[in-house]
Coordinates of C-alpha atoms and ligand atoms in Angstrom, one line a residue:
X300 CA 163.5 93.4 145.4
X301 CA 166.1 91.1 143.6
X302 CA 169.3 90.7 146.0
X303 CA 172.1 92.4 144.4
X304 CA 176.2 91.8 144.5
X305 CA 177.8 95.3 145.8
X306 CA 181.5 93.7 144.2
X307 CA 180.0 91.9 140.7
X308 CA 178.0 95.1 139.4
X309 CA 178.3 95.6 135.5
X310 CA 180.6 98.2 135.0
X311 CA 178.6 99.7 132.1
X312 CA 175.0 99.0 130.8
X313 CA 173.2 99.8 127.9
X314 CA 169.7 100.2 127.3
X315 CA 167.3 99.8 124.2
X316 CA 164.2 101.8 125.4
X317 CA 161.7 99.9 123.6
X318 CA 157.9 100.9 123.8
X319 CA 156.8 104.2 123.9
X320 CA 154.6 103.8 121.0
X321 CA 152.7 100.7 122.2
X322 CA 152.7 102.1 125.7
X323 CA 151.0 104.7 124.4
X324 CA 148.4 102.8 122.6
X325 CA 147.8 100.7 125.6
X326 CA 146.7 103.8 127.9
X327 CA 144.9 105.8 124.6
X328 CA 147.4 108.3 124.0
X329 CA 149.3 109.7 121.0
X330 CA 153.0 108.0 120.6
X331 CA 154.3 111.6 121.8
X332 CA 152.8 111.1 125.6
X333 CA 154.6 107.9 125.2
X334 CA 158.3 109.3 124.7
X335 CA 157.2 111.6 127.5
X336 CA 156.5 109.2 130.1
X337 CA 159.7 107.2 128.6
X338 CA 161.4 110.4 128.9
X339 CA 160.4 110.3 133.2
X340 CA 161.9 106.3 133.0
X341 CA 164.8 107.9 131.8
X342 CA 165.2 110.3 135.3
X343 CA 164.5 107.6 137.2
X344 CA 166.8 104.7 135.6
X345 CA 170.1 107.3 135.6
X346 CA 169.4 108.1 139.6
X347 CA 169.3 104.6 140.3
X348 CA 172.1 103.6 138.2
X349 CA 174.1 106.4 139.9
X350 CA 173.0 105.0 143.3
X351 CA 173.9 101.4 143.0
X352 CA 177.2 102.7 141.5
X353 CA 177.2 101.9 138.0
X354 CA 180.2 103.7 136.2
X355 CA 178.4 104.2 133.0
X356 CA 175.5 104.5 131.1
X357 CA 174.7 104.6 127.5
X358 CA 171.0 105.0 126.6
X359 CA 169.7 104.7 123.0
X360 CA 167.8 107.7 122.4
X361 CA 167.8 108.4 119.1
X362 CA 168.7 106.1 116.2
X363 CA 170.2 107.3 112.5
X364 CA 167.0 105.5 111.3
X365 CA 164.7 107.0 113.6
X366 CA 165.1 110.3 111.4
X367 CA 162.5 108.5 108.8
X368 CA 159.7 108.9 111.4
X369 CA 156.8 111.5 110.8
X370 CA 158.1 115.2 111.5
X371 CA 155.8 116.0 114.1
X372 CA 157.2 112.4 116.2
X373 CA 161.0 114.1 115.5
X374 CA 160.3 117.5 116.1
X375 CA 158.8 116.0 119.7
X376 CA 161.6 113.4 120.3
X377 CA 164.1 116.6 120.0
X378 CA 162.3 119.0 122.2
X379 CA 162.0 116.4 124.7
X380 CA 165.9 116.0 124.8
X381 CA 166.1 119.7 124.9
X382 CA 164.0 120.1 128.2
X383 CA 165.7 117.0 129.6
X384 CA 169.2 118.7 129.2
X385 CA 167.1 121.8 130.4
X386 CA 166.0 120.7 133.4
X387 CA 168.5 117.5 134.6
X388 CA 171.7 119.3 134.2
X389 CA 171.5 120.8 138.0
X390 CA 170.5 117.5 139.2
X391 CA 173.7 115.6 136.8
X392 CA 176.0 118.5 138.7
X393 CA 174.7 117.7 141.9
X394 CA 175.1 113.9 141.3
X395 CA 178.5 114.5 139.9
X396 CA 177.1 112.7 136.7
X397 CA 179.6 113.4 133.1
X398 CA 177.6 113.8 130.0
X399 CA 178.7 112.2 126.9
X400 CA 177.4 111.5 123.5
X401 CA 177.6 108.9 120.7
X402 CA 176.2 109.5 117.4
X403 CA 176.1 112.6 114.2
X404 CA 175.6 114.6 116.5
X405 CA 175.9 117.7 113.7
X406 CA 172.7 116.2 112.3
X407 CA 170.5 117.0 115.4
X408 CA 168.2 120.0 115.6
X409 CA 170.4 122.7 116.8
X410 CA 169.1 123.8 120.1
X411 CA 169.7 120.4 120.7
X412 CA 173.0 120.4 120.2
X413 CA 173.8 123.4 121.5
X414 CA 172.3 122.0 124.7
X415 CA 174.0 118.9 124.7
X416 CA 177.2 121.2 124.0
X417 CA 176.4 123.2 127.1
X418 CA 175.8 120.8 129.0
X419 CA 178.9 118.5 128.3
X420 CA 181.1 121.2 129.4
X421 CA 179.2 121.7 132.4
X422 CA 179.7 118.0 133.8
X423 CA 183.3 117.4 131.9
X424 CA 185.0 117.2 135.4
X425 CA 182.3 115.2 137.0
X426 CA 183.3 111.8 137.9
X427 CA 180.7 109.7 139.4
X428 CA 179.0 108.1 136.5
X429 CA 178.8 108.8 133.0
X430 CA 175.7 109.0 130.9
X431 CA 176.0 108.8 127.6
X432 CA 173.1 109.5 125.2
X433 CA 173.4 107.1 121.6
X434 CA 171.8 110.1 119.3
X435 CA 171.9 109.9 115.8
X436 CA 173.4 107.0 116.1
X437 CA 173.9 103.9 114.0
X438 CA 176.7 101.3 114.4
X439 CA 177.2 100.4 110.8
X440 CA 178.0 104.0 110.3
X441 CA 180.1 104.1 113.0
X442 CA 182.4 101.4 111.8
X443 CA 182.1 103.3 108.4
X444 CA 183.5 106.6 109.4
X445 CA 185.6 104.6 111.6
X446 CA 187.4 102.7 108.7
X447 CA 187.0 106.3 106.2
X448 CA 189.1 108.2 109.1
X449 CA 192.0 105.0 109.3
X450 CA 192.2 105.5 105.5
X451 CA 192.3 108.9 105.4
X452 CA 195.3 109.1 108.4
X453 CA 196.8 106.6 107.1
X454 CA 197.1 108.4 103.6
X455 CA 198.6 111.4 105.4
X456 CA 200.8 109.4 107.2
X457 CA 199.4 109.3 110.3
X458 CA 198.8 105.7 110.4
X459 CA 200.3 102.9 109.4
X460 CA 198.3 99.9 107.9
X461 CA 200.4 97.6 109.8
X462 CA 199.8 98.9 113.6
X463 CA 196.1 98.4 112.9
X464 CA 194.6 96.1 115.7
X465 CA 191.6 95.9 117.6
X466 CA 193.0 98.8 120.2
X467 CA 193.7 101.0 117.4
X468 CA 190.3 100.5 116.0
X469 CA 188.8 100.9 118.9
X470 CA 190.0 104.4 119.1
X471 CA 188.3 105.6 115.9
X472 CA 185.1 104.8 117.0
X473 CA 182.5 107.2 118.7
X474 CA 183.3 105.4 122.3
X475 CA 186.6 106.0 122.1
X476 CA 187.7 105.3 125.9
X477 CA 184.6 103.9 127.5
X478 CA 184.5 100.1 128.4
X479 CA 182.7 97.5 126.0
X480 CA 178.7 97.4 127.9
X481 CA 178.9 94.2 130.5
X482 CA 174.8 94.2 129.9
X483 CA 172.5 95.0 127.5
X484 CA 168.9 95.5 128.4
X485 CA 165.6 96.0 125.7
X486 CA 162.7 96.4 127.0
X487 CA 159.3 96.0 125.3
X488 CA 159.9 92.0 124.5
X489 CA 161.7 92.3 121.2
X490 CA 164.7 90.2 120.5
X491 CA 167.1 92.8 118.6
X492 CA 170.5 94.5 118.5
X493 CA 169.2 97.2 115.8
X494 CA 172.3 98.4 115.2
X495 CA 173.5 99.5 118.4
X496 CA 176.9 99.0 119.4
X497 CA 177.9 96.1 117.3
X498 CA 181.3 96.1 117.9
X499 CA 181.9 97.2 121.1
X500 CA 178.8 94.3 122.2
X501 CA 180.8 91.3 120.7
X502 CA 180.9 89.8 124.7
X503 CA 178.4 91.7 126.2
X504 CA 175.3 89.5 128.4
X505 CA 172.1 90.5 126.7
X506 CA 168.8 90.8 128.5
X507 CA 165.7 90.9 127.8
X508 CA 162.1 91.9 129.1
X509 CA 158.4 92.5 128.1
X510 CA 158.1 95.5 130.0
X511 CA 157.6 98.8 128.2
X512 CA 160.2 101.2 128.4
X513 CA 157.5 103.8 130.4
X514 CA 156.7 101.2 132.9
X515 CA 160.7 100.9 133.9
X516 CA 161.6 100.8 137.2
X517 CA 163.9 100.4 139.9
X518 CA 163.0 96.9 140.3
X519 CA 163.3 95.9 137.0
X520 CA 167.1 97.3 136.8
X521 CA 167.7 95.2 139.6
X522 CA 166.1 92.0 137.8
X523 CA 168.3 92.5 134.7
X524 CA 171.4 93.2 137.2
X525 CA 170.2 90.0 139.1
X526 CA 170.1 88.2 135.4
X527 CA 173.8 89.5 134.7
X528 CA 175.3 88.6 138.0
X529 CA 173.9 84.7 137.7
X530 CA 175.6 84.7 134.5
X531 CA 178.9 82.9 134.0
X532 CA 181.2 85.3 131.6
X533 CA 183.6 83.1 129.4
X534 CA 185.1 85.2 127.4
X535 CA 185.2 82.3 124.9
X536 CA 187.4 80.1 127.6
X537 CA 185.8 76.9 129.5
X538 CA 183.8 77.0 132.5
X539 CA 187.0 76.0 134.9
X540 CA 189.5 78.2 132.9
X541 CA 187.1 81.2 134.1
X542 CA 186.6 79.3 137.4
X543 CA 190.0 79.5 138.5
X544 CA 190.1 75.8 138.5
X545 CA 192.2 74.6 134.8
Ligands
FPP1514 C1 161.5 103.5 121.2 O1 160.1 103.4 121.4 C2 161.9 104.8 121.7 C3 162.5 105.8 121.0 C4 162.6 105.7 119.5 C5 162.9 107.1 121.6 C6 163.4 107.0 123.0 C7 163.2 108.3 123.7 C8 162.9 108.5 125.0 C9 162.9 107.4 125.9 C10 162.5 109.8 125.5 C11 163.5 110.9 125.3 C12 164.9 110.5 125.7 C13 165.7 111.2 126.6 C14 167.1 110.8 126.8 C15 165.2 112.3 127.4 P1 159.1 103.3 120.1 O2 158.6 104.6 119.8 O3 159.9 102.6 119.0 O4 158.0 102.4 120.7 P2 157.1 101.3 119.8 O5 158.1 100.3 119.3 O6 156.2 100.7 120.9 O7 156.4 102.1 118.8

């Protein structure tokens, strides 16, 4: 297993699950086993992240544009969240894990939201690690309903054109609060943002594998945290400005 840095971990990491489909095709099953065995990666990638102490996790379940996929592939994608809020919310208690979500979340299939409802209030006061579930989510609508709510406050007052900076902006968006992901992982070897977190990922370290999101294990959250920590983070400074040295 790929040695690990107790005092460098990234402080929140994102994922683009990538693969179920192809996954599925490899072993000679429908694309709907595939989310389900992605849906078991899932389990075991938030215990581990909760075990080596990440502070927060944002997962990309469900894109705006994933709505365009046949309704039988949708209806399953939502029943799968359902039973996954079903059955992980005693083990998100027990591991003092906070849901959150990202995303229209009024456009999900309502037992699904009630769920996700449900279950937010359950782990509100939980402090360990958040996860936070991208659903329905797309990051140039984001920025859009970002930039329609500053007009509208600002209209009624509440907002002044002139105290707009990045901070203020920041505050309209769906993660409102969170830190900016340190890493990015997608699995499944494409090289893509897809609209996810375009903003908040202007400095975040991207990494990339070919494994498929079903096949995602412990040990390969520890190679992309391995990646990440032999990384040098500039911040658009030099080398010895971030070294200390000037
Ligand atoms: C991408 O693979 C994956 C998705 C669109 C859905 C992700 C959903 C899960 C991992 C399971 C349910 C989630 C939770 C949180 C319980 P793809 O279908 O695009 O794969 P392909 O590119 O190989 O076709």
């Amino acid at each position: 297993m790929p040695e690990i840095d107790q005092n460098q971990l990234p402080r929140h990491i994102a994922i683009i699950m990538d693969g179920n489909g192809r996954w599925a095709k490899q072993h000679a099953m429908g694309r709907i086993r595939g989310h389900k065995k992605g849906a078991q990666a899932v389990r075991t990638t938030v215990t581990a992240c909760r075990e080596l102490g990440i502070s927060c996790l944002t997962l990309f379940a469900f894109s705006s544009e994933n709505w365009g996929r046949p309704g039988e592939e949708v209806s399953a994608l939502m029943n799968l969240l359902a039973d996954y809020l079903d059955k992980e919310a005693p083990t998100m208690q027990k591991q003092e894990i906070r849901l959150t979500t990202i995303g229209d979340i009024d456009r999900l299939y309502a037992p699904v939201r009630e769920k996700l409802l449900e279950v937010q209030k359950l782990t509100r006061q939980n402090n360990k690690m958040v996860l936070n579930l991208a659903l329905s989510y797309g990051s140039r609508d984001e920025i859009l309903a970002a930039v329609k709510k500053m007009l509208a406050d600002s209209r009624e007052g509440k907002l002044s054109p002139d105290s707009v900076d990045q901070d203020v902006f920041e505050r309209y968006l769906y993660t409102s609060g969170m830190p900016d992901p340190d890493l990015l992982i997608r699995t499944s070897g494409e090289y893509r943002i897809s609209n996810f977190l375009l903003w908040q990922m202007a400095y975040t370290e991207l990494y990339f594998t070919d494994v498929l999101w079903p096949d995602f294990k412990k040990d390969d959250l520890l190679k992309a945290i391995a990646a990440y920590q032999s990384r040098e983070r500039r911040f658009g400074l030099t080398s010895d400005q971030v070294s200390g040295r000037k």
